[in-house]
Amino acid sequence: MAQNTFHGAHYLADGFRMLTQKGIKRYVLIPLVINLILLTTALILLISQVSSWSQWIEQTIANWGAWEWLGTALAWLMWPVVILGGILFVFFFFAMLANWIAAPFNGLLAEAVENKLHADAGYEEKVLPDQGFWALVKDIPRLFGREWTKLKYYIPRALLCLLIFFVPLLGALIFPIIWFIFNAWMMSVQYVDYPMDNHKVPFPEMLKALQQRRGGTFGFGAMVMLMTMIPFINLLVMPAAVCGATKMWYEHYRQDMLGSSALANRS
């Protein structure tokens, strides 16, 4: 597979611009509603937990005894770190849940985007045939199976990251950084997988392709993570990320991956 370098961050902005385009916007509504419900729930949960986190830090300081002054100083450092870590954890968890529920509709959205990009490039035939409702229903078990594969990839690595949080002092400071980097990678895995799966690209081959273009992969995922943490904007992130990731697939992965006869036969 030919390697090339690119900056992936701008593809999320491209995805936002595509949301209202003809032939695409009707596929945006259901993922948008799912995202709205779950991220609103995440925001309510975060607000309700802030006081609990504050009490935990105060109790920790009180247990320092004569060293309480040092605990107070560390608390000023830990408080924003704990808040940031909590935001990253809660929002990403609910974003993953939203992607599970919306997986069939995100696949349709990725299909519509790729067909439009192909038409805009001057081709008359569609890259992928339009799926009917019953074809989508029949494909749901396979789609959820693919989401389960991603979850099995995610869980052990996420647990390893979480263990870092329990390293005294240093863990609380570096955990948000490591968690952000890991989940930025996972955001790219999550969203680029939709157009890849539409072409039946096996999950290990999809991971290999992303690893060969780490810069673009991480740039896209990092931008998705940042936008997920911004209220109101984050409501549109999921469908925009599907659109942006599909465009990234079309411009940087599709030709190489579907060029081999094995993958071409699978698609």
Coordinates of C-alpha atoms in Angstrom, one line a residue:
M1 CA 0.0 0.0 0.0
A2 CA 1.4 3.4 -0.9
Q3 CA 2.0 5.7 2.0
N4 CA 1.3 9.3 1.9
T5 CA 1.1 12.1 4.5
F6 CA -1.8 14.4 5.1
H7 CA -3.3 16.5 7.9
G8 CA -6.6 15.0 8.9
A9 CA -8.0 17.8 11.1
H10 CA -9.7 19.8 8.3
Y11 CA -11.8 16.8 7.3
L12 CA -14.1 17.4 10.3
A13 CA -14.8 20.9 9.0
D14 CA -15.5 19.4 5.6
G15 CA -17.9 17.1 7.3
F16 CA -19.8 19.9 8.9
R17 CA -20.1 21.6 5.5
M18 CA -21.6 18.5 4.0
L19 CA -24.4 18.0 6.5
T20 CA -26.9 20.2 4.6
Q21 CA -25.9 19.1 1.1
K22 CA -28.5 17.6 -1.2
G23 CA -28.6 13.8 -1.1
I24 CA -26.9 13.8 2.3
K25 CA -29.0 15.8 4.8
R26 CA -31.9 13.2 4.9
Y27 CA -29.4 10.7 6.3
V28 CA -28.3 13.1 9.1
L29 CA -31.5 13.3 11.1
I30 CA -31.5 10.0 13.0
P31 CA -27.8 10.1 14.0
L32 CA -28.4 13.7 15.1
V33 CA -31.3 12.8 17.3
I34 CA -29.4 9.9 18.9
N35 CA -26.4 12.2 19.6
L36 CA -28.7 14.9 21.0
I37 CA -30.3 12.6 23.5
L38 CA -27.1 10.9 24.7
L39 CA -24.8 13.9 24.9
T40 CA -27.5 15.9 26.7
T41 CA -27.6 13.0 29.2
A42 CA -23.8 13.1 29.5
L43 CA -23.8 16.9 30.2
I44 CA -26.4 16.4 33.0
L45 CA -24.3 13.6 34.5
L46 CA -21.2 15.8 34.4
I47 CA -22.9 18.7 36.1
S48 CA -24.3 16.4 38.8
Q49 CA -20.8 14.9 39.5
V50 CA -18.8 18.1 39.9
S51 CA -19.8 18.5 43.6
S52 CA -18.8 14.8 44.3
W53 CA -15.4 15.4 42.7
S54 CA -15.0 18.5 44.8
Q55 CA -15.8 16.7 48.0
W56 CA -13.3 13.9 47.1
I57 CA -10.5 16.4 46.7
E58 CA -11.3 18.2 49.9
Q59 CA -11.4 14.8 51.8
T60 CA -8.1 13.9 50.3
I61 CA -6.5 17.2 51.5
A62 CA -7.9 16.8 55.0
N63 CA -6.2 13.4 55.3
W64 CA -2.8 15.0 54.8
G65 CA -2.7 16.4 58.3
A66 CA 0.3 18.6 58.9
W67 CA 1.0 18.5 55.2
E68 CA -2.4 20.0 54.4
W69 CA -0.8 23.1 52.9
L70 CA 1.0 20.8 50.3
G71 CA -2.3 19.1 49.6
T72 CA -4.0 22.4 49.1
A73 CA -1.3 23.4 46.6
L74 CA -1.6 20.1 44.8
A75 CA -5.4 20.5 44.7
W76 CA -5.1 23.7 42.7
L77 CA -3.2 21.6 40.1
M78 CA -5.4 18.5 40.4
W79 CA -8.8 20.2 40.2
P80 CA -8.7 21.3 36.6
V81 CA -7.0 18.0 35.7
V82 CA -9.8 15.9 37.4
I83 CA -12.4 18.1 35.7
L84 CA -10.8 17.7 32.3
G85 CA -10.3 13.9 32.8
G86 CA -14.0 13.6 33.8
I87 CA -15.2 15.5 30.8
L88 CA -13.0 13.4 28.5
F89 CA -14.2 10.1 30.1
V90 CA -17.9 10.9 30.2
F91 CA -18.3 12.5 26.8
F92 CA -16.3 9.8 25.1
F93 CA -18.2 7.0 26.8
F94 CA -21.5 8.5 25.7
A95 CA -20.1 9.2 22.2
M96 CA -19.2 5.5 21.9
L97 CA -22.7 4.5 23.1
A98 CA -24.2 6.8 20.5
N99 CA -22.1 5.2 17.8
W100 CA -23.3 1.8 18.8
I101 CA -26.9 2.7 18.6
A102 CA -26.5 4.8 15.4
A103 CA -24.2 2.3 13.6
P104 CA -26.7 1.2 10.9
F105 CA -27.7 4.8 10.1
N106 CA -24.0 6.0 10.1
G107 CA -23.3 3.3 7.6
L108 CA -26.0 4.7 5.3
L109 CA -24.7 8.2 5.8
A110 CA -21.2 7.1 4.8
E111 CA -22.6 5.4 1.8
A112 CA -24.5 8.5 0.7
V113 CA -21.4 10.7 1.2
E114 CA -19.2 8.4 -0.8
N115 CA -21.7 8.2 -3.7
K116 CA -21.9 12.0 -3.8
L117 CA -18.1 12.4 -3.7
H118 CA -17.9 9.9 -6.6
A119 CA -20.6 11.8 -8.6
D120 CA -18.8 15.1 -7.9
A121 CA -15.6 13.6 -9.3
G122 CA -17.4 13.0 -12.6
Y123 CA -18.4 9.4 -12.4
E124 CA -22.0 8.4 -13.3
E125 CA -22.2 5.0 -11.6
K126 CA -22.5 4.8 -7.9
V127 CA -19.7 3.4 -5.7
L128 CA -22.2 1.6 -3.5
P129 CA -25.8 0.6 -4.4
D130 CA -28.5 2.2 -2.3
Q131 CA -29.7 -0.1 0.5
G132 CA -33.4 -0.5 1.1
F133 CA -35.0 -0.5 4.6
W134 CA -35.2 -4.3 4.8
A135 CA -31.6 -4.7 3.6
L136 CA -30.5 -2.5 6.4
V137 CA -32.6 -4.5 8.9
K138 CA -31.0 -7.7 7.7
D139 CA -27.5 -6.2 8.0
I140 CA -28.0 -5.0 11.6
P141 CA -26.5 -8.1 13.3
R142 CA -23.3 -7.8 11.2
L143 CA -23.1 -4.1 11.9
F144 CA -23.4 -4.7 15.6
G145 CA -20.8 -7.5 15.3
R146 CA -18.4 -4.9 13.8
E147 CA -19.1 -2.5 16.7
W148 CA -18.4 -5.4 19.1
T149 CA -15.0 -5.9 17.4
K150 CA -14.2 -2.3 17.9
L151 CA -15.2 -2.5 21.6
K152 CA -13.0 -5.6 22.1
Y153 CA -10.1 -3.6 20.7
Y154 CA -11.0 -0.6 22.8
I155 CA -11.6 -2.0 26.3
P156 CA -8.2 -3.6 27.2
R157 CA -6.4 -0.5 26.0
A158 CA -8.8 1.8 27.8
L159 CA -8.3 -0.1 31.1
L160 CA -4.5 0.2 30.7
C161 CA -4.9 3.9 30.3
L162 CA -7.1 4.1 33.4
L163 CA -4.5 2.2 35.5
I164 CA -2.2 5.2 35.0
F165 CA -4.7 7.4 36.8
F166 CA -4.0 5.5 40.1
V167 CA -0.3 6.2 40.0
P168 CA 0.2 8.6 43.0
L169 CA 0.3 12.3 42.1
L170 CA 1.9 11.8 38.6
G171 CA -1.0 9.6 37.4
A172 CA -3.7 12.3 37.9
L173 CA -1.6 14.8 36.0
I174 CA -0.7 12.8 32.9
F175 CA -3.9 10.7 32.7
P176 CA -5.9 13.4 30.7
I177 CA -3.1 13.7 28.2
I178 CA -2.7 9.9 27.6
W179 CA -6.5 9.5 27.6
F180 CA -6.9 12.3 25.0
I181 CA -4.3 10.8 22.7
F182 CA -5.7 7.3 23.0
N183 CA -9.3 8.4 22.4
A184 CA -8.3 10.7 19.5
W185 CA -6.9 7.5 17.9
M186 CA -10.2 5.6 18.7
M187 CA -12.3 8.4 17.2
S188 CA -10.6 7.9 13.9
V189 CA -10.9 4.1 14.2
Q190 CA -14.6 4.5 15.0
Y191 CA -15.5 6.9 12.1
V192 CA -13.2 5.8 9.3
D193 CA -14.5 2.2 9.9
Y194 CA -17.9 3.1 8.5
P195 CA -16.9 3.6 4.9
M196 CA -14.3 0.8 5.3
D197 CA -17.0 -1.6 6.6
N198 CA -19.3 -0.6 3.7
H199 CA -16.7 -2.1 1.4
K200 CA -16.3 -5.1 3.8
V201 CA -12.7 -4.2 4.6
P202 CA -11.6 -6.5 7.5
F203 CA -11.0 -4.8 10.8
P204 CA -7.3 -5.7 11.1
E205 CA -6.6 -4.4 7.5
M206 CA -8.5 -1.2 8.4
L207 CA -6.2 -0.7 11.5
K208 CA -3.1 -1.4 9.4
A209 CA -4.2 1.3 6.9
L210 CA -4.7 3.9 9.7
Q211 CA -1.4 3.0 11.3
Q212 CA 0.4 3.7 8.1
R213 CA -1.0 7.2 8.1
R214 CA -0.8 8.0 11.8
G215 CA -0.4 11.8 11.4
G216 CA -3.7 12.2 9.4
T217 CA -5.4 9.6 11.5
F218 CA -4.6 11.4 14.8
G219 CA -5.2 14.9 13.4
F220 CA -8.8 13.9 12.5
G221 CA -9.5 12.1 15.7
A222 CA -8.0 14.9 17.9
M223 CA -10.3 17.4 16.2
V224 CA -13.3 15.2 16.8
M225 CA -12.4 14.9 20.5
L226 CA -12.0 18.6 20.9
M227 CA -15.4 19.3 19.2
T228 CA -17.1 16.6 21.3
M229 CA -16.2 18.6 24.4
I230 CA -17.8 21.9 23.2
P231 CA -21.5 22.2 24.1
F232 CA -24.0 22.5 21.3
I233 CA -21.4 22.0 18.6
N234 CA -20.9 18.4 20.0
L235 CA -24.5 17.6 19.0
L236 CA -23.5 17.7 15.3
V237 CA -20.2 16.0 15.7
M238 CA -21.2 12.4 15.1
P239 CA -22.8 13.0 11.6
A240 CA -20.1 15.5 10.7
A241 CA -17.4 13.1 11.7
V242 CA -19.0 10.3 9.6
C243 CA -19.1 12.7 6.6
G244 CA -15.5 13.9 7.2
A245 CA -14.1 10.4 7.8
T246 CA -15.8 9.2 4.6
K247 CA -14.2 12.0 2.6
M248 CA -10.8 11.2 4.2
W249 CA -11.3 7.5 3.2
Y250 CA -12.3 8.5 -0.4
E251 CA -9.2 10.7 -0.9
H252 CA -6.5 8.8 1.0
Y253 CA -7.5 5.2 1.5
R254 CA -10.0 4.0 -1.1
Q255 CA -7.9 3.7 -4.2
D256 CA -5.1 1.8 -2.4
M257 CA -7.4 -0.6 -0.4
L258 CA -9.8 -1.4 -3.2
G259 CA -7.0 -1.7 -5.7
S260 CA -6.2 -5.2 -4.7
S261 CA -8.3 -7.9 -6.3
A262 CA -9.2 -9.4 -3.0
L263 CA -10.7 -6.3 -1.6
A264 CA -12.3 -5.4 -4.9
N265 CA -14.1 -8.7 -4.9
R266 CA -15.4 -8.2 -1.3
S267 CA -16.8 -4.8 -2.2

